[in-house]
Coordinates of C-alpha atoms in Angstrom, one line a residue:
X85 CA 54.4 36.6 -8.1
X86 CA 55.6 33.3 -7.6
X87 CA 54.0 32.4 -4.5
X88 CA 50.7 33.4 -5.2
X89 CA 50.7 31.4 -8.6
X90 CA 51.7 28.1 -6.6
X91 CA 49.0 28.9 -3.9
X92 CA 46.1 29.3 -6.9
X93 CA 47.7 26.2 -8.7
X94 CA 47.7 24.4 -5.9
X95 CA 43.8 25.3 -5.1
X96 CA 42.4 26.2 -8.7
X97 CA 40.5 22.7 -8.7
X98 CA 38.6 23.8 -5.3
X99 CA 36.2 26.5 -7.1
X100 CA 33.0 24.6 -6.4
X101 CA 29.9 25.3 -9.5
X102 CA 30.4 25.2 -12.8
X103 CA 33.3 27.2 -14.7
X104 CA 30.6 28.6 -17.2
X105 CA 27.5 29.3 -15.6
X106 CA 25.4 28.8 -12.2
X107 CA 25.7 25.5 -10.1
X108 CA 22.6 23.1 -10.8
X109 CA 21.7 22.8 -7.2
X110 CA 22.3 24.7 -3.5
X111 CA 26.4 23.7 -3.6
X112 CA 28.5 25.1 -1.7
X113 CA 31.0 27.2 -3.6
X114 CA 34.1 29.2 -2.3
X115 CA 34.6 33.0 -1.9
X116 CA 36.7 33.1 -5.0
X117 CA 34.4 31.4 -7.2
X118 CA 31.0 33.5 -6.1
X119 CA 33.8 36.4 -6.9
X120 CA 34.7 35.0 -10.3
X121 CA 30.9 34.3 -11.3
X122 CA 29.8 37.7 -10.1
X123 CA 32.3 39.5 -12.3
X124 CA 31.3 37.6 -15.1
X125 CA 27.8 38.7 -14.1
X126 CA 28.5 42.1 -14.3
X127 CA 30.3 41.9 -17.4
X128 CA 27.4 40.2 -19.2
X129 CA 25.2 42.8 -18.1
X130 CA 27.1 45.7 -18.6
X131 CA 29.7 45.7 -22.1
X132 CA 31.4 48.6 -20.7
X133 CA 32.9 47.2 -17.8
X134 CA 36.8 46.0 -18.5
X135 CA 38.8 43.3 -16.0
X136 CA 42.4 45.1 -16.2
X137 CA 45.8 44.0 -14.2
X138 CA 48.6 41.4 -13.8
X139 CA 47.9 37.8 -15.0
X140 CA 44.2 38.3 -15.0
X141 CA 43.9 37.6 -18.5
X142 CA 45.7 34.0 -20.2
X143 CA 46.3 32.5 -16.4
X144 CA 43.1 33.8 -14.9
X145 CA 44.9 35.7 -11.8
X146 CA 47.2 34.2 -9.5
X147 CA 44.3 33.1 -7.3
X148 CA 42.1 32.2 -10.3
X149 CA 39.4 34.5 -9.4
X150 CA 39.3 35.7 -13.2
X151 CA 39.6 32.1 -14.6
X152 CA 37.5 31.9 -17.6
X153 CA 36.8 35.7 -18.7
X154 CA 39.0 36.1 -21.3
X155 CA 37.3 33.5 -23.4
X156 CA 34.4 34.3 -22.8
X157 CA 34.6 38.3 -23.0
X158 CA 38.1 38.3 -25.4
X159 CA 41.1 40.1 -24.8
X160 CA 39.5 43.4 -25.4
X161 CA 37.4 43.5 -21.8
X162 CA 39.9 41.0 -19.8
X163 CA 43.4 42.8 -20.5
X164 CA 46.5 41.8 -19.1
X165 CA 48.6 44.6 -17.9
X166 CA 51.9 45.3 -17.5
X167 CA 53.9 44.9 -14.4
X168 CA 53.1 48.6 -13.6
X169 CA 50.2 49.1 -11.0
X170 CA 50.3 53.0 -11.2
X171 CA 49.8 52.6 -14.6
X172 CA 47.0 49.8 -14.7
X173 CA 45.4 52.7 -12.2
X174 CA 46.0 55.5 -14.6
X175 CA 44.8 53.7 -17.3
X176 CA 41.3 53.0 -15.3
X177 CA 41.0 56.5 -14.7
X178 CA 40.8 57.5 -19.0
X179 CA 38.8 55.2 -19.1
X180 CA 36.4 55.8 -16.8
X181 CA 36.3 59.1 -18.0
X182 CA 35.5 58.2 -20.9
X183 CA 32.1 55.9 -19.9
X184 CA 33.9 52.8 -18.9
X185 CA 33.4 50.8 -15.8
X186 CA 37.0 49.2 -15.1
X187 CA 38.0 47.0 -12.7
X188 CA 41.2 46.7 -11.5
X189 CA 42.9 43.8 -9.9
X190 CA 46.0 44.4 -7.8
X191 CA 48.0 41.1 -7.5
X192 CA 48.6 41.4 -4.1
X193 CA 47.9 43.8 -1.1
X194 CA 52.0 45.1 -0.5
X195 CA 51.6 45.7 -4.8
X196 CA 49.2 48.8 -4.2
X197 CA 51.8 51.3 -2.9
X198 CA 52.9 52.3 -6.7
X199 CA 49.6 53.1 -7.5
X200 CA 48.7 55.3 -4.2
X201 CA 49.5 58.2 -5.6
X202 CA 47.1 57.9 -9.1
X203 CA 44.3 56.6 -6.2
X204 CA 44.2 59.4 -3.7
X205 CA 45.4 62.2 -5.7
X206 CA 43.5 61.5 -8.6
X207 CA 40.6 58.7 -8.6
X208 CA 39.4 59.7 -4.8
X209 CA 39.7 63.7 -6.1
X210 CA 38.2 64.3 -9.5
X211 CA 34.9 64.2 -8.9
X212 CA 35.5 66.9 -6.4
X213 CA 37.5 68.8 -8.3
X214 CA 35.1 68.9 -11.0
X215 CA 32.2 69.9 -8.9
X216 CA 30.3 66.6 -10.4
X217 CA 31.0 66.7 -13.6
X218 CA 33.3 63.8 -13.6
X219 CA 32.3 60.3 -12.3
X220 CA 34.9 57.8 -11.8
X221 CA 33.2 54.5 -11.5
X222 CA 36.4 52.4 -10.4
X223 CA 36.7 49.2 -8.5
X224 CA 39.8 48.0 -7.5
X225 CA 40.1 44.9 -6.6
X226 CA 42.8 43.8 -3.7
X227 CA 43.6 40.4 -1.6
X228 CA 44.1 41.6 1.3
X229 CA 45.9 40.3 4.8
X230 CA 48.1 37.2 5.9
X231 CA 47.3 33.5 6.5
X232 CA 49.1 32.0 3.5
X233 CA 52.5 32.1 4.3
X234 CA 53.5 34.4 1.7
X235 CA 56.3 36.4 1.7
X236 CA 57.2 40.3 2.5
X237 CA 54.4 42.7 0.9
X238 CA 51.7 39.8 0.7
X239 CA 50.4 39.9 4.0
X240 CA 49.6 43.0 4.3
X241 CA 46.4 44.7 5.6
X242 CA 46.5 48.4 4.0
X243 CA 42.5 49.6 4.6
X244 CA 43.3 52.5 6.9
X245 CA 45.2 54.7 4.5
X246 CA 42.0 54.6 2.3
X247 CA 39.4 54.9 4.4
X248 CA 41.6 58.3 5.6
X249 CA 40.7 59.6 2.2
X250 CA 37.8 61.3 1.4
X251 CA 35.9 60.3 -2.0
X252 CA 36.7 56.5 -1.6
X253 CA 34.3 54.1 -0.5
X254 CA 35.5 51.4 1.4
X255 CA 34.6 47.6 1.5
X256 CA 35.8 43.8 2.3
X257 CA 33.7 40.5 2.1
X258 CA 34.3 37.8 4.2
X259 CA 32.0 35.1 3.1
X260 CA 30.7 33.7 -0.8
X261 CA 27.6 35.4 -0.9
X262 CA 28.4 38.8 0.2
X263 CA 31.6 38.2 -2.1
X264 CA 29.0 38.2 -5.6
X265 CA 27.1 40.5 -3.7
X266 CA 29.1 43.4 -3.6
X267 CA 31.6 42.9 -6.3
X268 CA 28.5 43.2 -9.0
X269 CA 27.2 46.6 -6.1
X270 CA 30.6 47.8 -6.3
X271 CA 31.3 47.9 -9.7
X272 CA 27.9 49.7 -10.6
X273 CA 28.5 52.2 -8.1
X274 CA 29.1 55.8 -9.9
X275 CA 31.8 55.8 -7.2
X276 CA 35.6 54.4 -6.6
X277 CA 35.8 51.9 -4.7
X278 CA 38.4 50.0 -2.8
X279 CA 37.4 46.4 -2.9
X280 CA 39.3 44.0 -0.4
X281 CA 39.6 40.2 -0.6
X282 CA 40.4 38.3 2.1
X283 CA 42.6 36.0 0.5
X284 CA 43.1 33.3 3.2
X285 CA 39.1 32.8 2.9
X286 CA 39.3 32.0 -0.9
X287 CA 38.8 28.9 -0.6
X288 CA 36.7 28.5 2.6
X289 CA 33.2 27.3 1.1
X290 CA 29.4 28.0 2.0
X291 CA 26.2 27.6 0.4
X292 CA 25.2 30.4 -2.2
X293 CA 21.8 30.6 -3.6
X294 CA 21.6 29.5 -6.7
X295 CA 19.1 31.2 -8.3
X296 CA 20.7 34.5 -7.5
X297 CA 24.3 33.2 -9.3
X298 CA 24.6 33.8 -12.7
X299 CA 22.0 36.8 -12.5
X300 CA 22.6 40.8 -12.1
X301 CA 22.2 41.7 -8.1
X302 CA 19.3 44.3 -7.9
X303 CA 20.3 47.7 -9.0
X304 CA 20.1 49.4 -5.9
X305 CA 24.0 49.5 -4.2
X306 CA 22.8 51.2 -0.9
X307 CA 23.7 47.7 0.6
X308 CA 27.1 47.6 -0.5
X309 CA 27.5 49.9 2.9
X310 CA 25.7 48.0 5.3
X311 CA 26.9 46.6 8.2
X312 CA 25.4 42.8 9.2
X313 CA 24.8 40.9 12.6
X314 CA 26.0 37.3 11.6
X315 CA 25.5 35.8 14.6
X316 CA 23.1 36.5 18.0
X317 CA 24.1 36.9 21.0
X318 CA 23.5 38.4 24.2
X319 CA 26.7 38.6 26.6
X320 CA 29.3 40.5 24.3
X321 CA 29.7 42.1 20.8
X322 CA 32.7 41.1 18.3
X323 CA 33.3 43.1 15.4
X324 CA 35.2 42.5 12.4
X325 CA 35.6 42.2 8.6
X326 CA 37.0 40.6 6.0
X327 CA 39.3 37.5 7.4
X328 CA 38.7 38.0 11.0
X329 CA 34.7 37.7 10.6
X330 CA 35.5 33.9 10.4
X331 CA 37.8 33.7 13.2
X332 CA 35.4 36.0 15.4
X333 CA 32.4 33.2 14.8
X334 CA 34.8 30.2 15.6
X335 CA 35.4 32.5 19.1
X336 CA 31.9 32.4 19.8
X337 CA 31.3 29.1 19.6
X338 CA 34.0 28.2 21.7
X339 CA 32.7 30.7 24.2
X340 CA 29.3 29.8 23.9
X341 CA 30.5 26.1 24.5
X342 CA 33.4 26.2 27.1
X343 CA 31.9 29.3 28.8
X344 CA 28.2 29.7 28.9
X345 CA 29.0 33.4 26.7
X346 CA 26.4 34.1 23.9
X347 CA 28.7 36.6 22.3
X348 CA 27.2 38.3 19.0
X349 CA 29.4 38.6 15.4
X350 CA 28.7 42.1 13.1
X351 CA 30.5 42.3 10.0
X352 CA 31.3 45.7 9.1
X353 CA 31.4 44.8 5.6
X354 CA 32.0 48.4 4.5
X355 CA 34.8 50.3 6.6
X356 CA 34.2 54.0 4.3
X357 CA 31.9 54.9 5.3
X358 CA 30.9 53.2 8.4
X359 CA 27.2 51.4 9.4
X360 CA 27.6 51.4 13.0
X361 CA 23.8 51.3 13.7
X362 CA 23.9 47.7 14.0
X363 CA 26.9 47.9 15.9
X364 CA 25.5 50.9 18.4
X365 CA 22.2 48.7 18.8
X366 CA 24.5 45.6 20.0
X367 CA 26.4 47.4 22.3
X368 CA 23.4 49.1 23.8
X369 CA 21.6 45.2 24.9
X370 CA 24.9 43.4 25.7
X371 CA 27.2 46.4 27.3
X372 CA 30.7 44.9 26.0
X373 CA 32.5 45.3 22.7
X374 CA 36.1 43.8 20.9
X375 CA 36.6 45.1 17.8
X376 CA 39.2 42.6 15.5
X377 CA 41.2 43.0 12.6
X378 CA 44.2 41.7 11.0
X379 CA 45.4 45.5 10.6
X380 CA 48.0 47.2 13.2
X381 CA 46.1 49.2 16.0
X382 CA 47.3 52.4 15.5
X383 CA 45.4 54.9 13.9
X384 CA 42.6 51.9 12.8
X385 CA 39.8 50.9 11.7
X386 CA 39.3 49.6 15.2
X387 CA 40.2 53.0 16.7
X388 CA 37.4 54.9 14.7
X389 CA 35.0 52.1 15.7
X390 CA 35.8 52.3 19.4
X391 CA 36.0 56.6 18.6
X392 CA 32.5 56.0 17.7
X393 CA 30.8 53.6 19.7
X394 CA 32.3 55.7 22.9
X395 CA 31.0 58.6 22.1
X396 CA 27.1 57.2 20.7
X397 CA 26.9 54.3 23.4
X398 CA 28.9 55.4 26.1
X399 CA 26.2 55.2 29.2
X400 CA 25.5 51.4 27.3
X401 CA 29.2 50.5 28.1
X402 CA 29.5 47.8 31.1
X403 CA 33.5 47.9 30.2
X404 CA 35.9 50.0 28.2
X405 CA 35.6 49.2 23.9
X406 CA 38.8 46.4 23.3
X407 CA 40.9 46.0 20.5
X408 CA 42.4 43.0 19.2
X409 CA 44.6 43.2 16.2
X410 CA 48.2 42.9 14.3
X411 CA 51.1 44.4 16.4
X412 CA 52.5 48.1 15.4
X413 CA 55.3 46.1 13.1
X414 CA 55.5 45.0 9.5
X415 CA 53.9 41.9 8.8
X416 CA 56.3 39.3 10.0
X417 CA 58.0 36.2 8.0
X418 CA 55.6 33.3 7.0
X419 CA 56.8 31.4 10.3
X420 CA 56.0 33.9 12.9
X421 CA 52.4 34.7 11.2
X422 CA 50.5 32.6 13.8
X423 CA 51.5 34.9 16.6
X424 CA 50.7 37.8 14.8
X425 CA 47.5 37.5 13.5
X426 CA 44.3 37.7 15.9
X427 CA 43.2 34.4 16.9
X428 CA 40.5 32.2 19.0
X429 CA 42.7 32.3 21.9
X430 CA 43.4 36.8 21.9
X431 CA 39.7 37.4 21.3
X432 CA 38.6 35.2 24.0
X433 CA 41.3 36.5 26.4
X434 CA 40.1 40.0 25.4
X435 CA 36.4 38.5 26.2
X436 CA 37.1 37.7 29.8
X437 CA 39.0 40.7 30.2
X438 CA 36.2 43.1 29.4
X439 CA 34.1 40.8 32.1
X440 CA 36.7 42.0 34.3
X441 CA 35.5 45.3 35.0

């Protein structure tokens, strides 16, 4: 835990707004201050929602996205846990049952594989199981992917073994706004849901509305699973989410101005389940598609994506559906990162190959 509690020292003055309320004016805050105000959002609104896991509490998280709840809400809503993520799972679960709304922070992405077992065999299944009767209205909250030159297990980019199970929704923001967004959305949901972070955006800032921080979203969560076209285009379609939706908009603009190429950006924003419309409508006016994630390429997001699109657009496609991704290894050491995670440089190379054909 060490490196992540230099990384949020080193960045904790960066948050942008005030610590205690909404910003006075349009300023641009980062990601994980519009996801520290929107849990505090939720928790004014709602006294049964809890903020459980490592360090959340007395330091505020290790990327200080909880920095200010426990004095405001005390030490019974913003608990820190023990060093025991099955167990801070566990826990969620009685309490959920019980009328609660917890969310759960996992420190760090590699952390989550002690808890998988309490996730898909029990939070993803008991609603099933109990033909209704039991809701489990869990968010769990986990900074996902590579880009901070972290060590082994806090790179890591673990989104297909839960969208694989059925009875978990799905989701990563990629930008401030979505961030508050979704994280009050998710954690009203009736549903689990796996909430991804892209942690190397925490502290990438943009311009939040202010009259919407500080204030519970609108009740309706149906747009917590919406898909979103971040940027026209005409030529090409990228598609990503989370950390790569930034990295796919600095490819377009280098295409639009080194090549002539008005490429179009879609954010999946929720990966289960999946709002492809947006994505099929794309394909269908500019014939070409790269799909790009931090993630290995087997068995994928990307791979369901491309499944999809190939069998709902086919007679749109100008060129076979491209992936660019991680490699099929374990996230390398901190130096090597840079060749392993998708870049301008891939996506655009993957670009002029699908004009290729």
């Amino acid at each position: 835990m060490t490196s992540g509690a230099v990384i949020a020292g080193e960045q904790a003055a960066d948050g942008g707004g005030q610590r205690t309320g909404e910003p006075a004016g349009p300023v641009p805050i980062t990601l994980a201050k519009a996801l520290n105000l929107g849990l505090r959002s939720a928790m004014a609104a709602d006294p049964k929602v809890i903020v459980m896991g490592e360090d959340v509490g007395t330091l505020g998280g290790v990327f200080r996205v909880t920095d200010g709840l426990l004095k405001e809400f005390g030490e019974a809503r913003v608990i820190d846990t023990p060093l025991a993520e099955s167990a801070i799972v566990g826990t969620a679960i009685g309490l959920a049952m019980r009328g609660y709304r917890p969310v759960c922070e996992i420190q760090f992405d590699g952390f989550v594989y002690p808890a998988f077992d309490q996730i898909v065999s029990q939070l993803a299944k008991l609603h099933y199981r109990s033909a209704g009767r039991i809701r489990l209205p869990v968010t769990i909250r986990i900074p996902f992917g590579g880009g901070i030159g972290a060590v082994e297990h806090h790179s890591e980019s673990p989104e297909a073994y839960f969208c694989h199970t059925a009875g978990l929704k799905v989701v990563a923001c990629s930008n401030p706004a979505d961030a508050h967004q979704m994280i009050q959305q998710a954690i009203r949901s009736d549903d689990p849901v796996i909430f991804l972070e892209p942690k190397r955006r925490y502290w990438e800032k943009a311009v939040v509305d202010p009259g919407s921080l500080g204030e519970p979203s609108p009740d309706a969560t149906g747009g917590l699973h919406s898909s979103a076209v971040v940027r026209a285009g005409t030529d090409a379609t990228l598609v990503g989410y989370g950390p790569t939706v930034r990295t796919c908009l600095d490819a377009a603009e280098v295409s639009a101005a080194d090549d002539g190429r008005s490429l179009e950006v879609v954010d999946l924003r929720s990966l289960s389940p999946l709002d492809l419309e947006p994505v099929l409508a794309s394909v269908r006016r500019t014939g070409r598609l790269v799909v790009v994630h931090e993630a290995p390429s087997n068995v994928s997001v990307s791979a369901e994506v491309a499944a999809r699109v190939t069998e709902q657009a086919f007679y749109s496609l100008e060129a076979p559906v491209l992936r660019v991704t991680g490699f099929d290894t374990p996230y390398p050491p901190a130096r090597l990162e840079d060749h392993y995670l998708p870049d301008v440089d891939r996506i655009l190379d993957a670009v002029d190959r699908s004009f290729g054909y």
